[in-house]
Coordinates of C-alpha atoms in Angstrom, one line a residue:
Chain A
M1 CA 32.6 -4.6 -18.9
R2 CA 32.3 -1.5 -16.7
V3 CA 33.4 1.7 -18.3
R4 CA 34.2 4.9 -16.4
R5 CA 31.8 7.1 -18.2
D6 CA 28.9 5.0 -17.1
L7 CA 29.5 6.3 -13.6
V8 CA 27.8 9.5 -14.7
W9 CA 24.5 7.6 -14.4
I10 CA 24.8 7.6 -10.7
P11 CA 24.5 11.3 -10.2
V12 CA 22.0 11.5 -13.0
F13 CA 19.7 9.0 -11.3
A14 CA 20.2 10.8 -8.0
V15 CA 19.2 14.2 -9.5
L16 CA 16.2 12.5 -11.3
V17 CA 15.0 11.1 -8.0
A18 CA 15.7 14.2 -5.9
F19 CA 13.9 16.7 -8.3
S20 CA 10.9 14.6 -9.0
V21 CA 9.7 16.6 -6.0
P22 CA 9.5 20.1 -7.2
W23 CA 11.5 21.6 -4.3
P24 CA 12.2 24.9 -6.0
L25 CA 8.4 25.6 -6.2
W26 CA 8.0 25.1 -2.4
G27 CA 5.1 27.3 -1.3
V28 CA 4.4 28.6 -4.8
D29 CA 0.7 28.7 -5.6
R30 CA 0.7 29.9 -9.2
V31 CA -1.9 28.1 -11.3
V32 CA -0.9 27.4 -15.0
A33 CA -3.3 26.0 -17.6
G34 CA -5.8 24.9 -14.9
L35 CA -3.3 23.1 -12.6
P36 CA -0.9 24.3 -9.9
A37 CA 2.6 24.9 -11.6
W38 CA 4.3 22.4 -9.3
I39 CA 2.1 19.6 -10.7
W40 CA 3.2 20.5 -14.2
W41 CA 6.8 20.3 -13.0
H42 CA 6.2 16.8 -11.7
V43 CA 4.5 15.7 -14.9
G44 CA 7.3 17.1 -17.1
W45 CA 10.0 15.6 -14.8
L46 CA 8.5 12.1 -15.0
G47 CA 8.5 12.4 -18.8
L48 CA 12.1 13.3 -18.6
C49 CA 12.8 10.4 -16.4
S50 CA 11.3 8.0 -18.9
I51 CA 13.5 9.4 -21.7
A52 CA 16.6 9.2 -19.5
F53 CA 15.8 5.6 -18.5
R54 CA 15.4 4.7 -22.1
S55 CA 18.7 6.2 -23.0
F56 CA 20.3 4.4 -20.1
V57 CA 19.0 1.1 -21.4
R58 CA 20.0 1.9 -25.1
S59 CA 23.5 3.0 -24.2
G60 CA 24.3 -0.4 -22.9
A61 CA 25.0 0.9 -19.4
W62 CA 22.2 -1.4 -18.3
E63 CA 24.3 -4.5 -18.8
R64 CA 27.7 -2.8 -18.1
G65 CA 26.4 -1.7 -14.6
M66 CA 26.1 -5.4 -13.7
G67 CA 29.5 -6.3 -15.2
L68 CA 28.1 -7.9 -18.3
D69 CA 28.9 -7.2 -21.9
A70 CA 26.6 -4.9 -23.6
P71 CA 24.8 -6.1 -26.7
G72 CA 26.4 -3.6 -29.1
G73 CA 24.8 -0.6 -27.5
T74 CA 21.6 -1.0 -29.4
G75 CA 19.4 -1.7 -26.4
G76 CA 19.1 -5.3 -27.4
T77 CA 16.7 -7.4 -29.3
E78 CA 14.9 -10.6 -28.2
A79 CA 17.6 -12.7 -29.9
S80 CA 20.5 -10.9 -28.3
T81 CA 19.2 -10.9 -24.8
R82 CA 18.2 -14.5 -24.2
G83 CA 21.3 -16.3 -23.2
G84 CA 23.9 -15.5 -25.9
D85 CA 25.2 -12.2 -24.8
R86 CA 25.2 -12.9 -21.1
R87 CA 27.4 -15.9 -21.0
Chain B
M1 CA -33.0 -0.2 -7.7
T2 CA -29.7 1.7 -8.1
V3 CA -28.3 -0.4 -5.3
S4 CA -29.0 -3.6 -7.2
I5 CA -27.5 -2.2 -10.5
G6 CA -24.3 -1.2 -8.6
L7 CA -24.0 -4.6 -6.9
G8 CA -24.8 -6.5 -10.2
V9 CA -22.0 -4.7 -12.0
V10 CA -19.5 -5.3 -9.2
V11 CA -20.3 -9.0 -8.8
G12 CA -20.6 -9.5 -12.6
Y13 CA -17.1 -8.0 -13.1
L14 CA -15.6 -10.1 -10.4
L15 CA -17.1 -13.3 -11.9
V16 CA -15.6 -12.4 -15.3
A17 CA -12.2 -12.0 -13.7
L18 CA -12.7 -15.4 -12.1
A19 CA -13.6 -17.0 -15.4
V20 CA -10.3 -15.7 -17.0
G21 CA -8.4 -17.1 -14.1
L22 CA -10.0 -20.5 -14.5
F23 CA -9.3 -20.5 -18.2
A24 CA -5.6 -19.8 -17.4
Y25 CA -5.7 -22.5 -14.9
R26 CA -6.5 -25.0 -17.6
L27 CA -3.2 -24.0 -19.3
T28 CA -1.2 -24.4 -16.1
E29 CA 1.2 -27.2 -15.6
T30 CA 1.4 -28.6 -12.1
T31 CA 5.1 -27.7 -11.4
A32 CA 5.9 -25.1 -8.7
E33 CA 7.8 -23.0 -11.3
D34 CA 4.6 -22.8 -13.4
Y35 CA 2.2 -22.3 -10.5
Y36 CA 4.3 -19.4 -9.0
L37 CA 6.3 -18.0 -11.9
A38 CA 4.3 -19.1 -15.0
N39 CA 7.5 -20.8 -16.1
R40 CA 9.4 -17.5 -16.2
S41 CA 7.8 -16.8 -19.5
I42 CA 6.0 -13.5 -18.9
G43 CA 6.3 -10.9 -21.7
T44 CA 6.7 -7.1 -21.5
V45 CA 3.1 -6.1 -21.6
V46 CA 2.0 -8.7 -19.1
L47 CA 5.0 -8.1 -16.8
L48 CA 4.5 -4.4 -16.9
F49 CA 0.8 -4.6 -16.1
T50 CA 1.1 -7.4 -13.6
T51 CA 3.6 -5.4 -11.7
F52 CA 1.5 -2.2 -12.2
A53 CA -1.7 -4.0 -11.1
T54 CA -0.1 -5.4 -8.0
L55 CA 1.0 -1.8 -7.1
L56 CA -2.6 -0.8 -7.8
S57 CA -4.5 -1.5 -4.7
A58 CA -6.9 0.0 -2.2
F59 CA -3.9 2.1 -1.2
T60 CA -3.9 3.8 -4.6
F61 CA -7.6 3.9 -5.6
F62 CA -9.1 4.8 -2.3
G63 CA -6.4 5.7 0.2
G64 CA -4.7 8.1 -2.3
P65 CA -7.7 10.1 -3.3
N66 CA -8.8 10.2 0.4
L67 CA -5.5 11.6 1.4
A68 CA -5.5 14.2 -1.5
Y69 CA -9.0 15.2 -0.3
A70 CA -8.0 15.6 3.3
A71 CA -4.5 17.1 2.9
G72 CA -4.0 18.3 -0.6
P73 CA -2.8 17.1 -4.1
E74 CA 0.8 16.8 -3.0
W75 CA 0.2 13.1 -2.5
L76 CA 0.6 12.9 -6.3
I77 CA 4.2 14.1 -5.9
V78 CA 5.0 11.6 -3.1
M79 CA 3.5 8.6 -5.0
G80 CA 4.9 9.8 -8.4
T81 CA 8.4 10.2 -7.0
L82 CA 8.4 6.9 -5.1
D83 CA 6.7 4.8 -7.6
G84 CA 7.6 6.4 -10.9
V85 CA 11.3 7.2 -10.3
L86 CA 12.7 5.7 -7.1
F87 CA 11.1 2.4 -7.6
A88 CA 12.2 2.3 -11.3
V89 CA 15.8 2.8 -10.2
L90 CA 15.4 0.0 -7.6
W91 CA 13.8 -2.1 -10.3
Y92 CA 17.2 -2.0 -11.9
V93 CA 19.5 -2.1 -8.8
I94 CA 17.6 -4.9 -7.0
G95 CA 15.2 -6.3 -9.6
Y96 CA 17.6 -6.8 -12.6
K97 CA 20.3 -8.2 -10.3
Q98 CA 17.9 -10.7 -8.8
W99 CA 16.7 -11.6 -12.3
L100 CA 20.2 -12.4 -13.3
I101 CA 20.8 -14.5 -10.2
G102 CA 17.4 -16.2 -10.4
D103 CA 17.8 -17.0 -14.0
R104 CA 21.1 -18.8 -13.3
R105 CA 20.2 -20.6 -10.2
G106 CA 16.5 -21.2 -10.4
Y107 CA 15.3 -19.4 -7.3
V108 CA 11.7 -18.7 -6.7
T109 CA 11.7 -16.7 -3.5
L110 CA 13.8 -14.0 -1.8
G111 CA 14.3 -16.2 1.2
E112 CA 15.4 -19.1 -0.9
M113 CA 17.9 -16.9 -2.7
L114 CA 19.4 -15.4 0.5
G115 CA 19.3 -18.7 2.4
D116 CA 21.2 -20.4 -0.4
R117 CA 23.8 -17.7 -0.7
F118 CA 24.6 -17.9 3.0
G119 CA 24.0 -21.6 3.4
S120 CA 21.5 -20.9 6.1
P121 CA 18.0 -22.4 6.2
A122 CA 17.4 -20.2 9.3
L123 CA 18.0 -17.0 7.3
R124 CA 15.7 -18.3 4.7
A125 CA 13.0 -18.9 7.2
L126 CA 13.6 -15.5 8.9
V127 CA 13.1 -13.7 5.6
A128 CA 10.0 -15.6 4.8
G129 CA 8.5 -15.2 8.3
I130 CA 9.0 -11.4 8.3
S131 CA 7.6 -11.1 4.8
L132 CA 4.5 -13.0 5.9
L133 CA 4.2 -10.8 9.0
W134 CA 4.1 -7.6 7.0
L135 CA 1.9 -9.1 4.2
F136 CA -0.9 -9.5 6.7
P137 CA -1.7 -5.8 7.2
Y138 CA -1.5 -5.2 3.5
V139 CA -4.0 -8.0 2.6
M140 CA -6.2 -6.6 5.4
L141 CA -5.9 -3.2 3.7
Q142 CA -7.5 -4.6 0.5
Q143 CA -10.4 -6.0 2.5
M144 CA -10.9 -2.7 4.4
G145 CA -10.9 -0.8 1.0
A146 CA -13.4 -3.1 -0.5
G147 CA -15.7 -2.9 2.5
E148 CA -15.6 0.9 2.5
A149 CA -16.1 1.0 -1.3
L150 CA -19.3 -1.0 -1.3
V151 CA -20.6 1.1 1.6
G152 CA -20.0 4.2 -0.6
L153 CA -21.5 2.7 -3.7
T154 CA -24.7 1.4 -2.1
G155 CA -25.2 4.2 0.3
G156 CA -24.8 1.9 3.2
A157 CA -27.2 -0.8 2.0
V158 CA -24.3 -3.2 1.9
P159 CA -22.5 -3.1 5.3
Y160 CA -18.8 -2.8 5.6
W161 CA -18.3 -6.4 6.6
G162 CA -20.3 -7.5 3.6
G163 CA -18.0 -5.9 1.1
A164 CA -14.9 -7.1 2.9
A165 CA -16.3 -10.7 3.0
L166 CA -17.2 -10.5 -0.7
I167 CA -13.7 -9.7 -1.7
T168 CA -12.2 -12.3 0.7
A169 CA -14.4 -15.0 -0.9
F170 CA -13.4 -14.0 -4.4
M171 CA -9.7 -13.8 -3.4
I172 CA -9.7 -17.3 -2.0
A173 CA -11.6 -18.8 -4.9
Y174 CA -9.3 -17.1 -7.4
V175 CA -5.9 -17.8 -6.0
T176 CA -6.6 -21.4 -5.0
L177 CA -7.8 -22.2 -8.5
A178 CA -5.6 -20.2 -10.9
G179 CA -1.9 -19.7 -9.9
L180 CA 0.3 -17.0 -11.3
R181 CA -0.6 -17.4 -15.0
G182 CA -4.2 -16.7 -14.1
V183 CA -3.2 -13.8 -12.0
A184 CA -1.0 -12.3 -14.6
W185 CA -3.6 -12.5 -17.3
T186 CA -6.3 -10.8 -15.3
D187 CA -3.8 -8.2 -14.0
T188 CA -3.1 -7.1 -17.6
I189 CA -6.8 -6.8 -18.4
Q190 CA -7.5 -5.0 -15.2
G191 CA -4.5 -2.7 -15.5
L192 CA -5.7 -1.5 -18.9
F193 CA -9.3 -1.4 -17.8
M194 CA -8.5 0.8 -14.8
L195 CA -6.2 3.1 -16.7
S196 CA -9.0 3.8 -19.2
V197 CA -11.8 4.0 -16.8
V198 CA -10.1 6.4 -14.4
W199 CA -9.5 8.8 -17.3
V200 CA -13.1 8.5 -18.4
A201 CA -14.2 9.2 -14.9
A202 CA -11.9 12.2 -14.7
V203 CA -13.1 13.7 -18.0
W204 CA -16.8 13.0 -17.0
V205 CA -16.5 14.7 -13.7
V206 CA -14.3 17.6 -14.9
S207 CA -16.7 18.4 -17.7
A208 CA -19.6 18.3 -15.3
V209 CA -17.9 20.9 -13.0
G210 CA -16.9 23.2 -16.0
G211 CA -13.4 22.1 -16.9
V212 CA -10.0 21.7 -15.2
G213 CA -9.5 25.4 -14.5
A214 CA -12.9 25.6 -12.8
A215 CA -12.2 22.4 -10.7
T216 CA -8.9 23.7 -9.5
G217 CA -10.4 27.2 -9.0
S218 CA -13.1 25.9 -6.6
M219 CA -10.5 23.6 -4.9
V220 CA -8.4 26.6 -4.2
A221 CA -11.4 28.7 -3.2
A222 CA -12.5 26.0 -0.6
R223 CA -8.9 25.2 0.6
P224 CA -6.4 28.0 -0.4
E225 CA -3.4 26.0 0.9
F226 CA -4.2 23.1 -1.6
G227 CA -2.8 25.4 -4.4
S228 CA 0.6 25.9 -3.1
F229 CA 3.3 23.2 -2.8
G230 CA 4.0 21.9 0.7
G231 CA 2.5 22.9 4.0
G232 CA 0.2 21.1 6.5
L233 CA 0.8 17.3 6.5
Y234 CA 3.4 17.7 3.6
T235 CA 6.6 18.6 5.4
P236 CA 9.9 17.8 3.8
G237 CA 10.3 15.1 6.4
F238 CA 7.0 13.5 5.5
I239 CA 7.6 13.7 1.8
V240 CA 11.1 12.2 1.9
S241 CA 10.5 9.5 4.5
T242 CA 7.3 8.4 3.0
A243 CA 8.8 8.2 -0.5
I244 CA 11.9 6.3 0.6
T245 CA 10.2 3.8 3.0
I246 CA 7.5 3.0 0.5
A247 CA 9.7 2.7 -2.6
F248 CA 12.2 0.4 -0.8
G249 CA 9.3 -1.5 0.9
V250 CA 7.7 -2.2 -2.4
T251 CA 10.8 -4.0 -3.8
M252 CA 10.6 -6.4 -0.8
F253 CA 6.9 -7.1 -1.2
P254 CA 6.6 -10.9 -1.9
Q255 CA 4.4 -10.3 -4.9
I256 CA 6.7 -7.6 -6.4
N257 CA 9.9 -9.2 -5.4
Q258 CA 8.8 -12.5 -7.0
R259 CA 8.0 -10.6 -10.2
F260 CA 11.8 -9.9 -10.4
F261 CA 12.2 -13.6 -11.2
V262 CA 9.4 -14.1 -13.8
A263 CA 10.6 -12.0 -16.8
E264 CA 11.1 -14.0 -20.0
S265 CA 14.1 -12.0 -21.1
E266 CA 15.9 -8.8 -20.0
T267 CA 14.3 -7.0 -22.9
V268 CA 11.1 -7.3 -20.9
L269 CA 12.7 -5.8 -17.8
K270 CA 14.3 -2.9 -19.8
R271 CA 11.1 -1.9 -21.6
S272 CA 9.1 -2.0 -18.3
F273 CA 11.8 0.1 -16.7
A274 CA 11.7 2.9 -19.3
L275 CA 7.9 2.9 -19.5
W276 CA 7.4 2.9 -15.8
P277 CA 7.3 6.7 -14.9
V278 CA 4.8 7.5 -17.7
L279 CA 2.5 4.6 -16.8
V280 CA 2.5 5.5 -13.1
L281 CA 1.8 9.1 -13.9
L282 CA -1.1 8.2 -16.2
L283 CA -2.8 6.5 -13.3
F284 CA -2.0 8.8 -10.4
V285 CA -2.9 12.2 -12.0
P286 CA -6.5 11.6 -12.6
A287 CA -7.1 9.5 -9.5
F288 CA -5.4 11.8 -7.0
L289 CA -6.6 15.0 -8.6
L290 CA -10.2 13.8 -8.5
G291 CA -9.7 13.4 -4.7
A292 CA -8.2 16.9 -4.3
W293 CA -10.7 18.6 -6.6
A294 CA -13.6 17.0 -4.5
V295 CA -13.0 19.6 -1.8
G296 CA -14.4 22.3 -4.1
M297 CA -17.4 20.2 -5.2
P298 CA -20.7 20.3 -3.4
V299 CA -20.4 16.7 -2.2
D300 CA -20.7 15.4 1.3
V301 CA -18.1 12.8 2.2
P302 CA -19.2 11.1 5.4
E303 CA -16.6 10.2 8.1
G304 CA -14.7 7.0 7.2
A305 CA -16.0 6.9 3.6
N306 CA -13.9 6.9 0.4
V307 CA -14.1 10.1 -1.5
L308 CA -13.8 8.6 -5.0
P309 CA -17.1 6.6 -5.0
V310 CA -18.9 9.6 -3.5
V311 CA -17.8 11.9 -6.3
L312 CA -18.6 9.4 -9.0
N313 CA -22.1 8.8 -7.6
E314 CA -22.7 12.5 -7.7
Y315 CA -21.5 13.3 -11.2
T316 CA -21.8 10.0 -13.2
P317 CA -24.6 7.4 -13.7
T318 CA -24.8 4.6 -11.2
W319 CA -23.7 2.0 -13.7
F320 CA -20.5 3.9 -14.5
A321 CA -19.7 4.6 -10.8
A322 CA -20.3 0.9 -10.2
L323 CA -18.0 0.0 -13.1
V324 CA -15.2 2.0 -11.6
I325 CA -15.7 0.6 -8.1
A326 CA -15.9 -2.9 -9.7
G327 CA -12.6 -2.2 -11.6
A328 CA -10.9 -0.9 -8.4
M329 CA -12.2 -3.9 -6.4
A330 CA -11.0 -6.3 -9.2
A331 CA -7.6 -4.7 -9.2
M332 CA -7.5 -5.0 -5.4
M333 CA -8.5 -8.6 -5.8
S334 CA -5.7 -9.2 -8.2
S335 CA -3.3 -7.4 -5.9
S336 CA -4.4 -9.6 -3.1
D337 CA -4.2 -12.7 -5.2
S338 CA -0.6 -11.9 -6.1
M339 CA 0.2 -11.3 -2.4
L340 CA -1.5 -14.5 -1.3
L341 CA 0.1 -16.6 -4.0
S342 CA 3.5 -15.3 -3.3
G343 CA 2.9 -15.6 0.4
S344 CA 1.9 -19.2 0.0
S345 CA 5.0 -19.9 -2.0
Y346 CA 7.1 -18.3 0.9
F347 CA 5.2 -20.5 3.3
T348 CA 5.5 -23.8 1.5
R349 CA 9.0 -23.4 0.1
D350 CA 10.8 -21.6 2.8
L351 CA 9.0 -22.8 5.9
Y352 CA 6.8 -25.9 5.4
R353 CA 9.1 -27.9 3.1
P354 CA 12.5 -27.3 4.8
F355 CA 11.3 -27.5 8.5
V356 CA 8.0 -29.4 8.6
A357 CA 7.9 -32.0 5.9
P358 CA 11.1 -32.3 3.8
G359 CA 9.6 -35.3 2.0
A360 CA 6.2 -33.9 1.1
S361 CA 4.9 -34.7 -2.3
A362 CA 4.2 -31.8 -4.8
R363 CA 0.6 -32.6 -4.5
R364 CA 0.6 -32.4 -0.8
E365 CA 2.6 -29.1 -0.9
A366 CA 0.0 -27.6 -3.3
W367 CA -2.8 -28.5 -0.9
V368 CA -0.8 -27.0 2.0
A369 CA -0.3 -23.8 0.0
R370 CA -4.0 -23.5 -0.7
A371 CA -5.0 -24.2 2.9
G372 CA -2.4 -21.6 3.9
V373 CA -4.1 -19.0 1.7
V374 CA -7.5 -19.7 3.1
V375 CA -6.4 -19.4 6.7
F376 CA -4.3 -16.3 6.0
A377 CA -7.1 -14.5 4.1
T378 CA -9.7 -15.4 6.7
L379 CA -7.5 -14.1 9.6
A380 CA -6.9 -10.9 7.6
F381 CA -10.6 -10.5 7.0
L382 CA -11.3 -10.8 10.8
A383 CA -8.6 -8.3 11.6
S384 CA -10.0 -5.9 8.9
L385 CA -13.3 -5.8 10.9
L386 CA -11.4 -3.9 13.6
R387 CA -10.3 -1.2 11.2
P388 CA -7.2 -0.3 13.1
G389 CA -6.3 2.8 11.1
T390 CA -6.8 4.6 7.8
L391 CA -5.9 2.9 4.5
I392 CA -2.8 5.1 4.2
E393 CA -1.7 4.3 7.8
V394 CA -2.1 0.6 7.5
G395 CA -0.4 0.5 4.1
D396 CA 2.5 2.7 5.3
T397 CA 3.1 0.4 8.3
A398 CA 3.4 -2.7 6.0
F399 CA 5.6 -0.8 3.5
S400 CA 8.0 0.3 6.2
G401 CA 8.2 -3.2 7.7
F402 CA 9.3 -4.5 4.2
A403 CA 11.6 -1.6 3.7
L404 CA 13.7 -2.7 6.6
L405 CA 14.6 -5.9 4.6
S406 CA 15.8 -4.0 1.6
L407 CA 19.2 -2.7 2.6
P408 CA 20.6 -6.0 4.0
T409 CA 19.4 -7.6 0.7
V410 CA 21.2 -4.9 -1.3
C411 CA 24.3 -5.7 0.8
A412 CA 24.0 -9.4 0.0
L413 CA 23.5 -8.7 -3.7
Y414 CA 26.5 -6.4 -4.2
W415 CA 29.1 -7.0 -1.4
D416 CA 30.8 -10.3 -1.3
R417 CA 32.1 -9.8 2.2
T418 CA 28.5 -9.8 3.7
T419 CA 28.3 -12.6 6.2
R420 CA 25.4 -14.6 7.5
D421 CA 25.6 -13.1 11.0
G422 CA 25.7 -9.6 9.4
M423 CA 22.4 -10.4 7.6
V424 CA 20.7 -11.9 10.6
V425 CA 21.6 -9.0 12.9
G426 CA 20.9 -6.4 10.2
I427 CA 17.4 -7.9 9.8
V428 CA 16.4 -8.9 13.2
V429 CA 17.3 -5.8 15.3
P430 CA 15.5 -3.1 13.1
Q431 CA 12.5 -5.4 12.6
A432 CA 12.2 -6.0 16.4
A433 CA 12.5 -2.3 17.1
Y434 CA 9.9 -1.4 14.4
L435 CA 7.5 -4.1 15.5
L436 CA 7.8 -2.7 19.1
V437 CA 6.9 0.8 17.7
V438 CA 4.0 -0.5 15.8
L439 CA 2.6 -2.7 18.5
S440 CA 3.0 0.0 21.1
S441 CA 0.4 2.1 19.2
V442 CA -2.0 -0.8 19.0
L443 CA -1.7 -2.5 22.5
P444 CA -2.7 -0.4 25.5
V445 CA -0.4 -2.2 27.9
V446 CA 2.8 -0.5 26.8
L447 CA 3.8 3.1 26.4
T448 CA 3.1 4.4 22.9
L449 CA 6.4 5.0 21.1
P450 CA 6.5 7.8 18.6
R451 CA 6.3 6.9 14.9
T452 CA 8.0 10.1 13.8
V453 CA 10.9 12.2 15.0
A454 CA 10.7 16.0 14.5
L455 CA 13.9 17.6 13.1
A456 CA 14.3 21.4 13.2
G457 CA 12.0 23.0 10.6
S458 CA 11.5 20.0 8.4
G459 CA 8.6 18.3 10.1
G460 CA 8.3 14.6 11.4
W461 CA 10.6 12.0 9.9
D462 CA 9.4 8.4 10.0
V463 CA 11.4 6.3 12.5
A464 CA 11.4 3.5 9.9
L465 CA 13.8 5.7 7.9
G466 CA 16.2 5.8 10.8
L467 CA 15.8 2.0 11.2
M468 CA 16.6 1.5 7.5
V469 CA 19.9 3.2 8.1
L470 CA 20.4 1.1 11.2
S471 CA 19.8 -2.1 9.2
A472 CA 22.5 -1.1 6.7
V473 CA 25.0 -0.1 9.4
L474 CA 24.4 -3.4 11.3
T475 CA 24.6 -5.6 8.3
V476 CA 27.9 -4.0 7.2
G477 CA 29.3 -3.6 10.7
V478 CA 28.6 -7.2 11.9
S479 CA 29.7 -8.6 8.6
L480 CA 33.1 -6.9 9.1
L481 CA 33.4 -8.3 12.6
T482 CA 32.4 -11.9 11.7
A483 CA 33.9 -14.4 9.3
P484 CA 31.8 -16.0 6.5
T485 CA 30.5 -19.4 7.5
A486 CA 31.8 -22.5 5.7
E487 CA 28.4 -23.0 4.1
S488 CA 28.2 -19.6 2.5
D489 CA 29.3 -19.0 -1.0
A490 CA 29.4 -15.5 -2.6
S491 CA 30.0 -17.0 -6.0
R492 CA 26.3 -18.1 -6.0
F493 CA 25.5 -14.5 -6.6
A494 CA 28.1 -14.0 -9.3
V495 CA 26.6 -12.9 -12.6
A496 CA 29.5 -11.8 -14.7
G497 CA 31.9 -14.0 -16.7
D498 CA 30.3 -17.4 -16.1

């Protein structure tokens, strides 16, 4: 069932979306390692998003967010996600 | 000679894709669940790539590099943000919820799901009709992209209409023969193929021009504003409204939305969700940077041509350039196949069966679906000959039209108090307003309405963004003012504790 600390994912997702656009580097034209610095920001940020999404799934917040029981906070295996845990 | 090599590679590749589809067809059962959803048995890799490949279209391969070439590499940021991050979040918020509901109640289309929830066949038909309306320009976009690609590859020996006709013929052959299992299989192969080949292309071109630093150096030398973030086309208003309308629009695309019903288990959805940002980046970085770097290369991109084929023709052998174009066309074909297939299921299940022939046999329904695909693809082909805008403009129009469906759908998914009347008003009013804006720019008889609204210092904001807000306000407001109808049942969307 839903737990209060899962609510932290709402601002986390908001920040992840908002700063995928490198707003702090607006107008900056520095080139780093062959590419504009703001492209590196974006590449790094999307990597970060992937890690954050993975921990969202693994923490069990994925199920709890929909009001379901989490499969023991392990992120689930094939056996635990087909049917059993969701009923 | 080089023209025939190029054409040979393209046609050969398309034939291989068709053969895979036919093989999959032999495995297909004749039920609607199997034809449209491959019996809800799609695994992680296939789901990931089939969704990925349906996002991969002329919009990405040709429209994206063209825009990066014309306006700067910031398009990478716009697409990366909307596809890699915002769409991933919506994948959970809309997609996972729909999967849970669909898994419990056996829905196949968005219209069917909403129509059942509110006990309203009219709502079901409305959602299907609007979806088919906006699907039209997006199918047309693939045909435009293919036409332009073959002109670029063959230096004009194959005319624009020839390329568009070729892909239309393959699309029809493929989708009428194979069904979703076939489409999903080739999507996976094509997704992997395009991902590899775009990187090979980037490495090849970059090494020819002396490395990444040199490529960026000559890009900045030719167009100094490309090096700094923002400016020109890329105002905050453009970036934010494009990212939001496209990301929300993508979730309501029939072929993407129907994917939300096909996953075998939620493990598949979870893995796809976490891998999404990285996968998207892997494709967009080389494709869009090649487009932006091209401004610093001694290549001549004719008016109306795609920049990617021109660059490849300059720096790589003909067979390789042809292979990339073939891969892109095949990916566009599978995008279009998915669209046509989903469109045909919307047509038969939500319009034909409930309203025209309730007693139609499955066999008859399958034939109606295929005939619908042929008519739809042919009309889109004819419209593509008019070339009503750039690839990005046509695509963005379609995305925005779909985006206007998204917030009423979210209301229905999460708020039990949503009423049928709230849904109908929240969908019809913004759609009518947007359609008027779009048509006013095409038809000469009415005053052209502005597509963007300028806000102090932040550039033009897409009116579709304002209409999205309106759709949410109307859905909530009218729902509060009206009572749920006797036929509606919020418990049909309940997923917890049953």
